[in-house]
mmCIF file of N, CA and C in Angstrom:
data_model
loop_
_atom_site.group_PDB
_atom_site.id
_atom_site.type_symbol
_atom_site.label_atom_id
_atom_site.label_comp_id
_atom_site.label_asym_id
_atom_site.label_seq_id
_atom_site.Cartn_x
_atom_site.Cartn_y
_atom_site.Cartn_z
ATOM 1 N N UNK A 1 29.254 85.309 17.940
ATOM 2 C CA UNK A 1 28.114 86.023 18.452
ATOM 3 C C UNK A 1 26.958 85.998 17.450
ATOM 4 N N UNK A 2 27.281 86.112 16.157
ATOM 5 C CA UNK A 2 26.255 86.109 15.115
ATOM 6 C C UNK A 2 25.591 84.732 15.023
ATOM 7 N N UNK A 3 26.379 83.666 15.203
ATOM 8 C CA UNK A 3 25.806 82.318 15.184
ATOM 9 C C UNK A 3 24.824 82.141 16.338
ATOM 10 N N UNK A 4 25.153 82.720 17.467
ATOM 11 C CA UNK A 4 24.296 82.621 18.646
ATOM 12 C C UNK A 4 22.945 83.279 18.370
ATOM 13 N N UNK A 5 22.946 84.473 17.758
ATOM 14 C CA UNK A 5 21.697 85.159 17.429
ATOM 15 C C UNK A 5 20.914 84.414 16.347
ATOM 16 N N UNK A 6 21.621 83.815 15.402
ATOM 17 C CA UNK A 6 20.943 83.041 14.357
ATOM 18 C C UNK A 6 20.199 81.850 14.954
ATOM 19 N N UNK A 7 20.829 81.173 15.923
ATOM 20 C CA UNK A 7 20.165 80.043 16.571
ATOM 21 C C UNK A 7 18.965 80.514 17.375
ATOM 22 N N UNK A 8 19.109 81.633 18.074
ATOM 23 C CA UNK A 8 17.995 82.160 18.858
ATOM 24 C C UNK A 8 16.832 82.527 17.943
ATOM 25 N N UNK A 9 17.123 83.192 16.819
ATOM 26 C CA UNK A 9 16.068 83.569 15.881
ATOM 27 C C UNK A 9 15.425 82.341 15.243
ATOM 28 N N UNK A 10 16.229 81.327 14.963
ATOM 29 C CA UNK A 10 15.682 80.098 14.387
ATOM 30 C C UNK A 10 14.684 79.458 15.353
ATOM 31 N N UNK A 11 15.079 79.319 16.613
ATOM 32 C CA UNK A 11 14.186 78.719 17.601
ATOM 33 C C UNK A 11 12.977 79.619 17.874
ATOM 34 N N UNK A 12 13.196 80.912 17.861
ATOM 35 C CA UNK A 12 12.106 81.847 18.071
ATOM 36 C C UNK A 12 11.086 81.742 16.937
ATOM 37 N N UNK A 13 11.531 81.686 15.701
ATOM 38 C CA UNK A 13 10.625 81.509 14.556
ATOM 39 C C UNK A 13 9.902 80.169 14.646
ATOM 40 N N UNK A 14 10.605 79.141 15.051
ATOM 41 C CA UNK A 14 10.024 77.807 15.180
ATOM 42 C C UNK A 14 8.921 77.814 16.253
ATOM 43 N N UNK A 15 9.191 78.419 17.392
ATOM 44 C CA UNK A 15 8.201 78.495 18.475
ATOM 45 C C UNK A 15 6.995 79.329 18.046
ATOM 46 N N UNK A 16 7.240 80.440 17.364
ATOM 47 C CA UNK A 16 6.134 81.279 16.893
ATOM 48 C C UNK A 16 5.283 80.520 15.875
ATOM 49 N N UNK A 17 5.903 79.736 15.016
ATOM 50 C CA UNK A 17 5.165 78.952 14.023
ATOM 51 C C UNK A 17 4.291 77.900 14.719
ATOM 52 N N UNK A 18 4.824 77.242 15.733
ATOM 53 C CA UNK A 18 4.045 76.233 16.464
ATOM 54 C C UNK A 18 2.881 76.893 17.196
ATOM 55 N N UNK A 19 3.133 78.005 17.869
ATOM 56 C CA UNK A 19 2.063 78.709 18.582
ATOM 57 C C UNK A 19 0.993 79.181 17.596
ATOM 58 N N UNK A 20 1.408 79.674 16.445
ATOM 59 C CA UNK A 20 0.444 80.115 15.425
ATOM 60 C C UNK A 20 -0.403 78.950 14.929
ATOM 61 N N UNK A 21 0.215 77.802 14.715
ATOM 62 C CA UNK A 21 -0.532 76.627 14.254
ATOM 63 C C UNK A 21 -1.538 76.168 15.312
ATOM 64 N N UNK A 22 -1.143 76.198 16.571
ATOM 65 C CA UNK A 22 -2.049 75.798 17.646
ATOM 66 C C UNK A 22 -3.214 76.777 17.749
ATOM 67 N N UNK A 23 -2.930 78.061 17.693
ATOM 68 C CA UNK A 23 -3.988 79.071 17.777
ATOM 69 C C UNK A 23 -4.935 78.949 16.588
ATOM 70 N N UNK A 24 -4.411 78.740 15.403
ATOM 71 C CA UNK A 24 -5.245 78.574 14.215
ATOM 72 C C UNK A 24 -6.135 77.336 14.341
ATOM 73 N N UNK A 25 -5.583 76.256 14.863
ATOM 74 C CA UNK A 25 -6.355 75.037 15.071
ATOM 75 C C UNK A 25 -7.486 75.280 16.071
ATOM 76 N N UNK A 26 -7.196 75.973 17.158
ATOM 77 C CA UNK A 26 -8.227 76.268 18.152
ATOM 78 C C UNK A 26 -9.316 77.172 17.590
ATOM 79 N N UNK A 27 -8.940 78.141 16.788
ATOM 80 C CA UNK A 27 -9.937 79.030 16.161
ATOM 81 C C UNK A 27 -10.838 78.239 15.214
ATOM 82 N N UNK A 28 -10.243 77.366 14.405
ATOM 83 C CA UNK A 28 -11.047 76.562 13.486
ATOM 84 C C UNK A 28 -11.972 75.610 14.240
ATOM 85 N N UNK A 29 -11.495 75.032 15.330
ATOM 86 C CA UNK A 29 -12.324 74.149 16.148
ATOM 87 C C UNK A 29 -13.490 74.923 16.761
ATOM 88 N N UNK A 30 -13.211 76.120 17.261
ATOM 89 C CA UNK A 30 -14.260 76.967 17.829
ATOM 90 C C UNK A 30 -15.313 77.306 16.770
ATOM 91 N N UNK A 31 -14.882 77.699 15.601
ATOM 92 C CA UNK A 31 -15.819 78.051 14.537
ATOM 93 C C UNK A 31 -16.647 76.839 14.107
ATOM 94 N N UNK A 32 -16.011 75.674 14.050
ATOM 95 C CA UNK A 32 -16.735 74.469 13.660
ATOM 96 C C UNK A 32 -17.829 74.144 14.667
ATOM 97 N N UNK A 33 -17.488 74.167 15.948
ATOM 98 C CA UNK A 33 -18.456 73.791 16.971
ATOM 99 C C UNK A 33 -19.536 74.844 17.169
ATOM 100 N N UNK A 34 -19.221 76.101 17.081
ATOM 101 C CA UNK A 34 -20.178 77.147 17.423
ATOM 102 C C UNK A 34 -20.863 77.789 16.231
ATOM 103 N N UNK A 35 -20.404 77.585 15.051
ATOM 104 C CA UNK A 35 -21.053 78.182 13.879
ATOM 105 C C UNK A 35 -21.554 77.111 12.911
ATOM 106 N N UNK A 36 -20.666 76.276 12.432
ATOM 107 C CA UNK A 36 -21.022 75.327 11.381
ATOM 108 C C UNK A 36 -22.048 74.312 11.874
ATOM 109 N N UNK A 37 -21.831 73.735 13.059
ATOM 110 C CA UNK A 37 -22.768 72.732 13.554
ATOM 111 C C UNK A 37 -24.135 73.336 13.851
ATOM 112 N N UNK A 38 -24.183 74.566 14.330
ATOM 113 C CA UNK A 38 -25.461 75.220 14.601
ATOM 114 C C UNK A 38 -26.214 75.458 13.299
ATOM 115 N N UNK A 39 -25.514 75.844 12.249
ATOM 116 C CA UNK A 39 -26.158 76.057 10.947
ATOM 117 C C UNK A 39 -26.737 74.743 10.429
ATOM 118 N N UNK A 40 -25.988 73.659 10.539
ATOM 119 C CA UNK A 40 -26.451 72.346 10.075
ATOM 120 C C UNK A 40 -27.671 71.907 10.876
ATOM 121 N N UNK A 41 -27.642 72.080 12.205
ATOM 122 C CA UNK A 41 -28.786 71.696 13.027
ATOM 123 C C UNK A 41 -30.009 72.539 12.696
ATOM 124 N N UNK A 42 -29.820 73.810 12.427
ATOM 125 C CA UNK A 42 -30.942 74.676 12.061
ATOM 126 C C UNK A 42 -31.563 74.218 10.749
ATOM 127 N N UNK A 43 -30.741 73.857 9.789
ATOM 128 C CA UNK A 43 -31.267 73.368 8.515
ATOM 129 C C UNK A 43 -32.042 72.071 8.712
ATOM 130 N N UNK A 44 -31.545 71.178 9.581
ATOM 131 C CA UNK A 44 -32.250 69.924 9.842
ATOM 132 C C UNK A 44 -33.594 70.188 10.508
ATOM 133 N N UNK A 45 -33.652 71.138 11.438
ATOM 134 C CA UNK A 45 -34.905 71.466 12.108
ATOM 135 C C UNK A 45 -35.915 72.018 11.106
ATOM 136 N N UNK A 46 -35.461 72.878 10.208
ATOM 137 C CA UNK A 46 -36.359 73.440 9.198
ATOM 138 C C UNK A 46 -36.897 72.331 8.300
ATOM 139 N N UNK A 47 -36.054 71.408 7.897
ATOM 140 C CA UNK A 47 -36.491 70.301 7.044
ATOM 141 C C UNK A 47 -37.488 69.422 7.781
ATOM 142 N N UNK A 48 -37.212 69.111 9.048
ATOM 143 C CA UNK A 48 -38.114 68.254 9.809
ATOM 144 C C UNK A 48 -39.450 68.937 10.085
ATOM 145 N N UNK A 49 -39.442 70.223 10.365
ATOM 146 C CA UNK A 49 -40.695 70.937 10.612
ATOM 147 C C UNK A 49 -41.556 71.007 9.370
ATOM 148 N N UNK A 50 -40.948 71.113 8.215
ATOM 149 C CA UNK A 50 -41.746 71.188 6.994
ATOM 150 C C UNK A 50 -42.407 69.856 6.684
ATOM 151 N N UNK A 51 -41.844 68.758 7.173
ATOM 152 C CA UNK A 51 -42.406 67.436 6.920
ATOM 153 C C UNK A 51 -43.433 66.999 7.939
ATOM 154 N N UNK A 52 -43.581 67.713 9.029
ATOM 155 C CA UNK A 52 -44.505 67.325 10.084
ATOM 156 C C UNK A 52 -45.847 67.997 9.849
ATOM 157 N N UNK A 53 -46.894 67.209 9.891
ATOM 158 C CA UNK A 53 -48.241 67.749 9.734
ATOM 159 C C UNK A 53 -48.844 67.873 11.117
ATOM 160 N N UNK A 54 -49.197 69.075 11.496
ATOM 161 C CA UNK A 54 -49.748 69.323 12.821
ATOM 162 C C UNK A 54 -51.260 69.349 12.719
ATOM 163 N N UNK A 55 -51.918 68.519 13.539
ATOM 164 C CA UNK A 55 -53.366 68.433 13.525
ATOM 165 C C UNK A 55 -53.863 68.397 14.966
ATOM 166 N N UNK A 56 -54.912 69.120 15.231
ATOM 167 C CA UNK A 56 -55.518 69.090 16.557
ATOM 168 C C UNK A 56 -56.300 67.794 16.709
ATOM 169 N N UNK A 57 -56.109 67.126 17.814
ATOM 170 C CA UNK A 57 -56.751 65.836 18.058
ATOM 171 C C UNK A 57 -57.904 66.037 19.025
ATOM 172 N N UNK A 58 -59.009 65.441 18.682
ATOM 173 C CA UNK A 58 -60.169 65.463 19.569
ATOM 174 C C UNK A 58 -59.961 64.369 20.617
ATOM 175 N N UNK A 59 -59.652 64.770 21.832
ATOM 176 C CA UNK A 59 -59.307 63.816 22.896
ATOM 177 C C UNK A 59 -60.497 62.938 23.253
ATOM 178 N N UNK A 60 -61.682 63.485 23.254
ATOM 179 C CA UNK A 60 -62.867 62.691 23.604
ATOM 180 C C UNK A 60 -63.064 61.543 22.616
ATOM 181 N N UNK A 61 -62.959 61.827 21.330
ATOM 182 C CA UNK A 61 -63.091 60.777 20.313
ATOM 183 C C UNK A 61 -61.962 59.756 20.439
ATOM 184 N N UNK A 62 -60.758 60.247 20.707
ATOM 185 C CA UNK A 62 -59.603 59.352 20.859
ATOM 186 C C UNK A 62 -59.842 58.386 22.018
ATOM 187 N N UNK A 63 -60.265 58.908 23.164
ATOM 188 C CA UNK A 63 -60.517 58.048 24.331
ATOM 189 C C UNK A 63 -61.647 57.071 24.064
ATOM 190 N N UNK A 64 -62.674 57.505 23.331
ATOM 191 C CA UNK A 64 -63.785 56.619 22.994
ATOM 192 C C UNK A 64 -63.304 55.455 22.131
ATOM 193 N N UNK A 65 -62.478 55.742 21.152
ATOM 194 C CA UNK A 65 -61.943 54.686 20.283
ATOM 195 C C UNK A 65 -61.057 53.734 21.077
ATOM 196 N N UNK A 66 -60.217 54.272 21.946
ATOM 197 C CA UNK A 66 -59.338 53.415 22.759
ATOM 198 C C UNK A 66 -60.169 52.509 23.662
ATOM 199 N N UNK A 67 -61.228 53.042 24.270
ATOM 200 C CA UNK A 67 -62.097 52.215 25.121
ATOM 201 C C UNK A 67 -62.775 51.114 24.325
ATOM 202 N N UNK A 68 -63.241 51.405 23.115
ATOM 203 C CA UNK A 68 -63.880 50.383 22.283
ATOM 204 C C UNK A 68 -62.881 49.304 21.873
ATOM 205 N N UNK A 69 -61.643 49.712 21.605
ATOM 206 C CA UNK A 69 -60.608 48.727 21.265
ATOM 207 C C UNK A 69 -60.317 47.841 22.469
ATOM 208 N N UNK A 70 -60.273 48.431 23.663
ATOM 209 C CA UNK A 70 -60.041 47.640 24.873
ATOM 210 C C UNK A 70 -61.177 46.647 25.102
ATOM 211 N N UNK A 71 -62.404 47.087 24.902
ATOM 212 C CA UNK A 71 -63.546 46.190 25.089
ATOM 213 C C UNK A 71 -63.496 45.057 24.073
ATOM 214 N N UNK A 72 -63.140 45.372 22.856
ATOM 215 C CA UNK A 72 -63.057 44.346 21.813
ATOM 216 C C UNK A 72 -61.903 43.389 22.067
ATOM 217 N N UNK A 73 -60.796 43.893 22.558
ATOM 218 C CA UNK A 73 -59.635 43.061 22.793
ATOM 219 C C UNK A 73 -59.805 42.186 24.031
ATOM 220 N N UNK A 74 -60.367 42.748 25.081
ATOM 221 C CA UNK A 74 -60.567 42.024 26.334
ATOM 222 C C UNK A 74 -62.058 41.938 26.636
ATOM 223 N N UNK A 75 -62.779 41.005 25.995
ATOM 224 C CA UNK A 75 -64.227 40.923 26.226
ATOM 225 C C UNK A 75 -64.528 40.478 27.657
ATOM 226 N N UNK A 76 -65.701 40.879 28.112
ATOM 227 C CA UNK A 76 -66.109 40.487 29.457
ATOM 228 C C UNK A 76 -66.386 38.994 29.473
ATOM 229 N N UNK A 77 -66.160 38.398 30.621
ATOM 230 C CA UNK A 77 -66.397 36.953 30.734
ATOM 231 C C UNK A 77 -67.900 36.687 30.758
ATOM 232 N N UNK A 78 -68.251 35.487 30.294
ATOM 233 C CA UNK A 78 -69.644 35.092 30.306
ATOM 234 C C UNK A 78 -70.087 34.842 31.744
ATOM 235 N N UNK A 79 -71.267 35.325 32.017
ATOM 236 C CA UNK A 79 -71.807 35.076 33.361
ATOM 237 C C UNK A 79 -72.349 33.655 33.434
ATOM 238 N N UNK A 80 -71.988 32.961 34.481
ATOM 239 C CA UNK A 80 -72.501 31.588 34.650
ATOM 240 C C UNK A 80 -73.671 31.607 35.603
ATOM 241 N N UNK A 81 -74.540 30.642 35.479
ATOM 242 C CA UNK A 81 -75.740 30.601 36.307
ATOM 243 C C UNK A 81 -75.445 30.173 37.678
#
């Protein structure tokens, strides 16, 4: 009878150890995906924002320059008599 209980306890401890390992793995995976990666992405965004220079563009001047480049690139054909 004692051997029977020893085997049951052995398998019970083994099953509890496996379940604990699986739960620990899932917790670590959850923390990695929902905490660590978000922190890394936030740091990357802060670094990228500090390197970007924001300037207001004058659209009228921009369009004028683009039109002049188009005229220079594609000149009008010569009129023939």
